[in-house]
Short mmCIF file of C-alpha atoms in Angstrom, two decimals:
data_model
loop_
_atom_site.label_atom_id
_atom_site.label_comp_id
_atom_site.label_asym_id
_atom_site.label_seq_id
_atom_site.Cartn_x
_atom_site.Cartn_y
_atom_site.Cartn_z
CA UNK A 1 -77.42 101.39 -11.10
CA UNK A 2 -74.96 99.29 -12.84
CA UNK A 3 -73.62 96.31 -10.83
CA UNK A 4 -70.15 96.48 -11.07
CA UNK A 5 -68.28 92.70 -10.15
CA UNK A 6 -65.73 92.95 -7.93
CA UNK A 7 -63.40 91.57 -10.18
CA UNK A 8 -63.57 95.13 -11.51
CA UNK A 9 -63.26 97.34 -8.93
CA UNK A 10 -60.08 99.26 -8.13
CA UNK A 11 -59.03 97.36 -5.07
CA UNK A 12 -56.53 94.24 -6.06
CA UNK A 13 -54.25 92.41 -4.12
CA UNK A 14 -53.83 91.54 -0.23
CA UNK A 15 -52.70 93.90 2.22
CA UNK A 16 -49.54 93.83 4.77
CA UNK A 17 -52.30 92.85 7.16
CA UNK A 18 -53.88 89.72 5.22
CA UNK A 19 -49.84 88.61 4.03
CA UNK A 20 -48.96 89.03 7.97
CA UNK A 21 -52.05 86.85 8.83
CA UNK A 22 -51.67 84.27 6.00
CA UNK A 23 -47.63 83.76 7.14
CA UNK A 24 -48.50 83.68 10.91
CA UNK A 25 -51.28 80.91 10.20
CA UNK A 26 -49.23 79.10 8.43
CA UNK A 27 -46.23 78.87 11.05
CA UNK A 28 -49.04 77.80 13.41
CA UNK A 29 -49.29 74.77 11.80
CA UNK A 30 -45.75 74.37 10.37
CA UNK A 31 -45.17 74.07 14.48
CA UNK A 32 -48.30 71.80 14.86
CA UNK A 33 -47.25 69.34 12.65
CA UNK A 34 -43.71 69.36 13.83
CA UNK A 35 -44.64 68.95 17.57
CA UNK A 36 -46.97 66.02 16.55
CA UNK A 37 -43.79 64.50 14.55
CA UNK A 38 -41.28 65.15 17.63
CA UNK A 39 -44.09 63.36 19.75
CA UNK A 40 -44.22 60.31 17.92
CA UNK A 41 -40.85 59.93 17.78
CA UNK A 42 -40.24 60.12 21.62
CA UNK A 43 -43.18 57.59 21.50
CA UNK A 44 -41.11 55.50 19.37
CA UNK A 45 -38.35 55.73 21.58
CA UNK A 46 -39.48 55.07 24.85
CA UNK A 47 -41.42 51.85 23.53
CA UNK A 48 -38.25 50.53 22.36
CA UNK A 49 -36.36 51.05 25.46
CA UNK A 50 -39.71 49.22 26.83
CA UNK A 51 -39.03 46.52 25.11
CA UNK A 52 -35.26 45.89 25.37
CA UNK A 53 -35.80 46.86 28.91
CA UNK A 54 -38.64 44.03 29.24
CA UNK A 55 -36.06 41.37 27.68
CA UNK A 56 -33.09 42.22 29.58
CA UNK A 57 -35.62 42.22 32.84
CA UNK A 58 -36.25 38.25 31.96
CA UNK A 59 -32.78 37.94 30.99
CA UNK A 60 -31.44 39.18 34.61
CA UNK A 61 -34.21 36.67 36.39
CA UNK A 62 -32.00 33.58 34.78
CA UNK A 63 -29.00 35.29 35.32
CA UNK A 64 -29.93 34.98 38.96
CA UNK A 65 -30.73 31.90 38.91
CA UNK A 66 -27.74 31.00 36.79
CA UNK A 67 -25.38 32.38 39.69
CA UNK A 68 -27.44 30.44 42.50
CA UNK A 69 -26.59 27.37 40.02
CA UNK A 70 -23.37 28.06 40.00
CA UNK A 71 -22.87 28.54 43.70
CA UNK A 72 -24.54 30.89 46.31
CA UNK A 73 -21.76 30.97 48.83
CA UNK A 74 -19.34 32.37 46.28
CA UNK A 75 -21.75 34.68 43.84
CA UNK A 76 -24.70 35.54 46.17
CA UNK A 77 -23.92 35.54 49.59
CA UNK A 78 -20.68 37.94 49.88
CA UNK A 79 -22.41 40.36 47.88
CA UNK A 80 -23.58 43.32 50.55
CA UNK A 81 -26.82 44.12 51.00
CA UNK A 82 -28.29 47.35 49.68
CA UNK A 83 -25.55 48.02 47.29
CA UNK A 84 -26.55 47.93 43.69
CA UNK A 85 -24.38 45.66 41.76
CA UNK A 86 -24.29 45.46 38.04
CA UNK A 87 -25.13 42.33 35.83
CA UNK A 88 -22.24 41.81 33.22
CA UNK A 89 -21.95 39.32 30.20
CA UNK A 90 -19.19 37.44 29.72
CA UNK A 91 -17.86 34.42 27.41
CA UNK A 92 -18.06 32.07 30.36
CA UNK A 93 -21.14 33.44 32.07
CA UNK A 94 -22.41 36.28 34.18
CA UNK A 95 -20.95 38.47 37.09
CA UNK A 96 -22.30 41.03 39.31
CA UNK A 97 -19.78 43.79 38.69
CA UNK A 98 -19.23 47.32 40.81
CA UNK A 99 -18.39 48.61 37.28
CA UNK A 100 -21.12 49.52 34.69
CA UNK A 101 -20.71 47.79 31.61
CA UNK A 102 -20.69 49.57 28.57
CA UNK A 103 -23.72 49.01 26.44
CA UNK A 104 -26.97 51.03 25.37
CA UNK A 105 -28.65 49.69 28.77
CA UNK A 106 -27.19 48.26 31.66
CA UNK A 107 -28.99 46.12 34.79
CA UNK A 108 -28.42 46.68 38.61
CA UNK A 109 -28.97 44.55 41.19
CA UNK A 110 -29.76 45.53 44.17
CA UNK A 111 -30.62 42.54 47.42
CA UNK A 112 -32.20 42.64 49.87
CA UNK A 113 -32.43 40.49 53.86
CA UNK A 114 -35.41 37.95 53.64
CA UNK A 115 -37.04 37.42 56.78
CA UNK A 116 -39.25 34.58 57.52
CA UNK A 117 -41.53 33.31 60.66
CA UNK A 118 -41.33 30.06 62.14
CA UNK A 119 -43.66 28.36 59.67
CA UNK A 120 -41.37 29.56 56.77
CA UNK A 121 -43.38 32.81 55.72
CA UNK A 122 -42.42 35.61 54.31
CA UNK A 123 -42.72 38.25 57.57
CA UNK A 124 -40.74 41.46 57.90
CA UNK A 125 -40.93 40.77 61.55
CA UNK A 126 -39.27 37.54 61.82
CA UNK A 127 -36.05 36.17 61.85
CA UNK A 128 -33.62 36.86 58.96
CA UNK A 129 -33.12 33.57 56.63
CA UNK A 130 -29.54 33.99 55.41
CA UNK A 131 -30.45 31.52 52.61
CA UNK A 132 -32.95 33.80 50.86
CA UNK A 133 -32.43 37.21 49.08
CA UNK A 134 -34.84 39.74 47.90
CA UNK A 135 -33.04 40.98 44.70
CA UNK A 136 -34.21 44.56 43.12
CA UNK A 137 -33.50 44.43 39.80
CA UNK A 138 -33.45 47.78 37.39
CA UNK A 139 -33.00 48.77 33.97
CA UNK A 140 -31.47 52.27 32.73
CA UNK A 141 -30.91 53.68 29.40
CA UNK A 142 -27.02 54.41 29.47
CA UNK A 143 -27.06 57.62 27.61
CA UNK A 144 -29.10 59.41 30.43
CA UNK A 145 -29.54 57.33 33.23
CA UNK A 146 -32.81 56.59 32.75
CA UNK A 147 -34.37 54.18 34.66
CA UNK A 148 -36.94 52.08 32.26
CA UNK A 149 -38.36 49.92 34.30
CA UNK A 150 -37.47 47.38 37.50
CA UNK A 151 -38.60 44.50 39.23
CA UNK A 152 -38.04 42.40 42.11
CA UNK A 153 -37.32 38.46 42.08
CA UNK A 154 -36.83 36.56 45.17
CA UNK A 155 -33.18 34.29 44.88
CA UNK A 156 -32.89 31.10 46.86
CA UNK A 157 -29.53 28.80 47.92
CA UNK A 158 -31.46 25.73 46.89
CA UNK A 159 -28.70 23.56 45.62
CA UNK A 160 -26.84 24.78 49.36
CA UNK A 161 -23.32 25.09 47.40
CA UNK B 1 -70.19 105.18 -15.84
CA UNK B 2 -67.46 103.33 -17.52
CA UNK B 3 -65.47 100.76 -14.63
CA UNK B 4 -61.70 100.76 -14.79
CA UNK B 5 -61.10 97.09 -15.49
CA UNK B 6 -57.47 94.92 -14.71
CA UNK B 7 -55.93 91.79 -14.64
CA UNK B 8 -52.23 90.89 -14.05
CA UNK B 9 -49.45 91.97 -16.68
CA UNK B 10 -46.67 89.29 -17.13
CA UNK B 11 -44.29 90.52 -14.78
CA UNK B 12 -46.64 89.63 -12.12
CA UNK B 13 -47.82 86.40 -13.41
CA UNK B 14 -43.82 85.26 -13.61
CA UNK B 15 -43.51 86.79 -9.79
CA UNK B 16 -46.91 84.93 -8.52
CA UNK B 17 -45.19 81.31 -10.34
CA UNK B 18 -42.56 81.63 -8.60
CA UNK B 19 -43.39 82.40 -5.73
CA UNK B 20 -45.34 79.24 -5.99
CA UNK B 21 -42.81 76.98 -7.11
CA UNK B 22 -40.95 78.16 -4.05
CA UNK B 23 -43.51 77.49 -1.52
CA UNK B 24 -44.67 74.23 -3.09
CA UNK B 25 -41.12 72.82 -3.39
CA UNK B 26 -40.74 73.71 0.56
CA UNK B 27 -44.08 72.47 0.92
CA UNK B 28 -43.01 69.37 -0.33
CA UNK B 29 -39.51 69.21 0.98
CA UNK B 30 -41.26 68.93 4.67
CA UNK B 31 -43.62 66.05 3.70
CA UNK B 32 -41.50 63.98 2.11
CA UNK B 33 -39.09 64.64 5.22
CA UNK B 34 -42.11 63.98 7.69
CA UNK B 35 -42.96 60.98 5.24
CA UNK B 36 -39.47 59.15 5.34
CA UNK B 37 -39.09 60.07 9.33
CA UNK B 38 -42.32 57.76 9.72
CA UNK B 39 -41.23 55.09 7.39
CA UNK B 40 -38.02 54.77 9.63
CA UNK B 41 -39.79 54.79 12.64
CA UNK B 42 -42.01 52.19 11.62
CA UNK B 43 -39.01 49.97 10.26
CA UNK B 44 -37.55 50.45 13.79
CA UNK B 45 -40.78 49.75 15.80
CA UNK B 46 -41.01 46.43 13.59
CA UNK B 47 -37.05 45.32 14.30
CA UNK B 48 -38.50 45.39 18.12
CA UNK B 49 -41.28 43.66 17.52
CA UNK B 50 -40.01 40.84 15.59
CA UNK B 51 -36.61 40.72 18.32
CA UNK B 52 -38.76 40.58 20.96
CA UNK B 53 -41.30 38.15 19.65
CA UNK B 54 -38.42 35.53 18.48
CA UNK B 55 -36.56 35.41 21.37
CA UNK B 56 -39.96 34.71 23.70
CA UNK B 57 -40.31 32.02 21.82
CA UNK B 58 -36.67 30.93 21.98
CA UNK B 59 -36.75 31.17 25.54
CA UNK B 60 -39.66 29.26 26.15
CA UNK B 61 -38.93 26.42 24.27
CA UNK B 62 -35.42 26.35 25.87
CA UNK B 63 -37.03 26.59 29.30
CA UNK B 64 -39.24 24.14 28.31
CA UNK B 65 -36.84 21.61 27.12
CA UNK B 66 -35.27 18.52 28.40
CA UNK B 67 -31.64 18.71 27.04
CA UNK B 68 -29.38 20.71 24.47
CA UNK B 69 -28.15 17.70 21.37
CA UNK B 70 -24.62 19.28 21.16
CA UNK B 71 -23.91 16.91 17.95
CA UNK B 72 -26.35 19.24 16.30
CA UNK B 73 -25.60 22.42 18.16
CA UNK B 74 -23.23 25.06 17.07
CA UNK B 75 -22.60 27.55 19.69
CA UNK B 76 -19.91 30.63 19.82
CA UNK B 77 -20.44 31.82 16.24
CA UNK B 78 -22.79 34.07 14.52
CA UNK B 79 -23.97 31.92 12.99
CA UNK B 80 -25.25 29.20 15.54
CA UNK B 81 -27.72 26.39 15.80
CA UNK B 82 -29.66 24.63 18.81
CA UNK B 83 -31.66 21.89 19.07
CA UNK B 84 -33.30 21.33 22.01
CA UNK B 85 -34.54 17.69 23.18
CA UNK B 86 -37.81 17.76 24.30
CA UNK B 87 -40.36 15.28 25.85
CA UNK B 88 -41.78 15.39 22.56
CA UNK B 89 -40.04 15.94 18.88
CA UNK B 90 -36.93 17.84 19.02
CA UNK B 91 -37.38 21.93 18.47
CA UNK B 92 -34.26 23.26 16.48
CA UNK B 93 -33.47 26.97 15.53
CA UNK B 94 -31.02 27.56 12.71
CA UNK B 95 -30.17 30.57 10.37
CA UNK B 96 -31.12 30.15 6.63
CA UNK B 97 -30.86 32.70 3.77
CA UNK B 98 -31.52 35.41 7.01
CA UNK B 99 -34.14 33.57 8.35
CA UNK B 100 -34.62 32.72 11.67
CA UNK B 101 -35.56 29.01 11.16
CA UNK B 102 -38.22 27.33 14.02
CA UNK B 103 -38.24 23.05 13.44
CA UNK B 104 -39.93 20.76 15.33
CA UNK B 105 -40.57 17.32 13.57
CA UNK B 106 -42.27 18.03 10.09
CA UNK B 107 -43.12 21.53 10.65
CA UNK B 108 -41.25 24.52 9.56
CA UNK B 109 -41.18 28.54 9.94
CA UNK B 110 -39.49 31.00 9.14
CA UNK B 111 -39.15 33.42 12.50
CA UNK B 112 -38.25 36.59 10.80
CA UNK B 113 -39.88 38.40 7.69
CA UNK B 114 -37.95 39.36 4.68
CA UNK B 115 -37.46 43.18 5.56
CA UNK B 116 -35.92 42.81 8.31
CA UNK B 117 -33.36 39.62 8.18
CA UNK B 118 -31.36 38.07 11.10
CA UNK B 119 -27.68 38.32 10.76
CA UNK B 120 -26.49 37.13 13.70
CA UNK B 121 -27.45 34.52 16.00
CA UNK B 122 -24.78 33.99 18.67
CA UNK B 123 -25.64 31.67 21.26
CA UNK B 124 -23.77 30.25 24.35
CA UNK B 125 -24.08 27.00 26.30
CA UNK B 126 -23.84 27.67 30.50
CA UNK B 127 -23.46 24.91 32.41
CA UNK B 128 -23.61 24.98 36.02
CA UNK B 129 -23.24 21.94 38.36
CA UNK B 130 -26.74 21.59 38.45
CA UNK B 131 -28.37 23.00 35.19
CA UNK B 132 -27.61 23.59 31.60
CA UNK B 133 -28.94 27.33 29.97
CA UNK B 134 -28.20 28.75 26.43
CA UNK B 135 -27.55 32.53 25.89
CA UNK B 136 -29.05 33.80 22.90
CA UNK B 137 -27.75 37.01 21.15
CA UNK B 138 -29.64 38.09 18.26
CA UNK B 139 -29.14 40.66 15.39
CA UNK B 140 -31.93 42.13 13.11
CA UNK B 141 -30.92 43.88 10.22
CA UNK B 142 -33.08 46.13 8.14
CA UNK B 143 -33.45 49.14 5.40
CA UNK B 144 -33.67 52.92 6.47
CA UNK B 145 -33.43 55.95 4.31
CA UNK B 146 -29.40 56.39 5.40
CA UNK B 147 -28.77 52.97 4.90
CA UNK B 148 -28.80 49.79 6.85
CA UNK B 149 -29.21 49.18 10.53
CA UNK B 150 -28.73 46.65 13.04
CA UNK B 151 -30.27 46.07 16.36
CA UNK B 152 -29.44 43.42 18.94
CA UNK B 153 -32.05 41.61 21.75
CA UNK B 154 -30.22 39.14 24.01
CA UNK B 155 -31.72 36.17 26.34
CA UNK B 156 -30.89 33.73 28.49
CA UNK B 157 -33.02 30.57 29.50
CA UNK B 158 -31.93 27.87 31.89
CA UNK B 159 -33.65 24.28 30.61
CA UNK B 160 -36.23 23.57 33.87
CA UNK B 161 -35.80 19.50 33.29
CA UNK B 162 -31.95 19.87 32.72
CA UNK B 163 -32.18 20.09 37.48
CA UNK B 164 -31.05 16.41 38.89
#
């Protein structure tokens, strides 16, 4: 018998099936790729807001320090306790504000009682030291109130002003 | 027996190229789209990089220094310069051509590269009765597919040896 190719045969072209198949694969990875796209740009994202977080984290730490400078009784010490506060830039210096600023990410500061023993230790159980804070200090992303990341840095009245 | 043989007629050839042109042109439409959404994401990730790597290193040599020369300093402009007095040579930082310019003695570098140029370098002396700190505010400025962009990174670093 003859071999006839298939080339030749009466059956040509794709079914409804096969085109339905083909289309439906294709989507499938249409979606994959655009998933894997949408991922790395969240990625990209959040490792920006890492990083501006991360600076404005160091930034806050001498802010701190910069008010204690200036004077604890009148920038540190009448601020109450457990009441987040946030950090504001201005020409002349910083502030701790009740208002949120508005910028892309904004700082609160949060402090804390400091207790210490009798030889000066940290203790949770000793007496309060009214010249020490505990300041919590976190970042959020303004459009969504996202907290990025936070810290903690412990404020003293060292210069007693 | 004889086989009915067939190929395509010209109609369907003409249907089949375009059909093909369609699908490659979408085809292509979502990689170069996929393509220039990664090249901006880069160019964004690398702004970040660069802001956060130059102003670590401004802030440590500030914290590290002795004393801000004001003759030599230009502060409250975008376009400001430091020079810090250290217990060695003096370190300055200065804007040039969009660079982000790092001096100490002899030596000389450039901060930023060329794609992404600094446009603004606002700084801020703070002086407290018992220390001396310099605000930094920094803009990077770079190329993406809808044009240019600008991101800011902001510091702050109180000079340890400026304490009585």
């Amino acid at each position: 018998m003859k071999y006839t190719p298939l080339s030749s045969r009466d059956s040509m072209g794709f079914s409804a099936v096969e085109t339905i198949v083909a289309a439906s694969v294709l989507l499938i990875v249409t979606l994959a790729v655009a998933g894997v796209l949408q991922s790395s740009q969240w990625l990209a994202r959040s490792t920006s807001d890492q990083v501006h977080a991360t600076l404005l984290l160091d930034e806050t730490s001498e802010a701190l320090q910069y008010l204690r400078d200036s004077s604890w009784s009148t920038h540190i010490s009448p601020l109450t306790l457990n009441t987040p506060y946030y950090l504001v830039r201005e020409a002349s210096g910083y502030t701790l504000s009740s208002t949120a600023p508005s910028t892309p990410y904004y700082v609160t500061v949060t402090f804390e009682s400091v207790a210490r023993d009798g030889d000066g230790i940290l203790d949770a159980a000793g007496t309060d030291d009214s010249g020490s804070r505990l300041a919590t200090v976190a970042v959020y992303r303004s459009s969504d109130d996202l907290l990025i990341t936070d810290g903690h840095v412990l404020v003293h009245d060292s210069h007693e002003n | 027996m004889k086989t009915k043989t067939q190929g395509l007629v010209l109609i369907e050839m003409l249907i089949y190229i375009v059909i093909s042109v369609v699908l490659i042109a979408i085809t292509t439409y979502f990689i170069l789209s996929a393509y220039h959404l990664y090249s901006d994401t880069t160019v964004r990730s690398q702004a970040d990089r660069v802001g956060a790597s130059i102003m670590n290193q401004i802030v440590r040599e500030t914290r590290e220094g002795v004393a801000i020369a004001s003759a030599s300093s230009t502060f409250n402009t975008p376009s400001g310069a430091v020079t810090i007095t250290t217990e060695g040579a003096d370190v300055e930082f200065f804007l040039s051509n969009g660079r982000l310019m790092w001096e100490e003695g002899a030596s000389s570098l450039a901060l930023n590269p060329d794609t992404h140029t600094v446009t603004h370098f606002y700084l801020t002396q703070l002086t407290t009765p018992v220390s001396t700190g310099v605000r930094y505010e920094i803009g990077i400025t770079y190329q993406t597919r809808a044009g240019s962009e600008t991101r800011y990174y902001t510091g702050f670093s109180i000079l340890r040896q400026s304490y009585e």
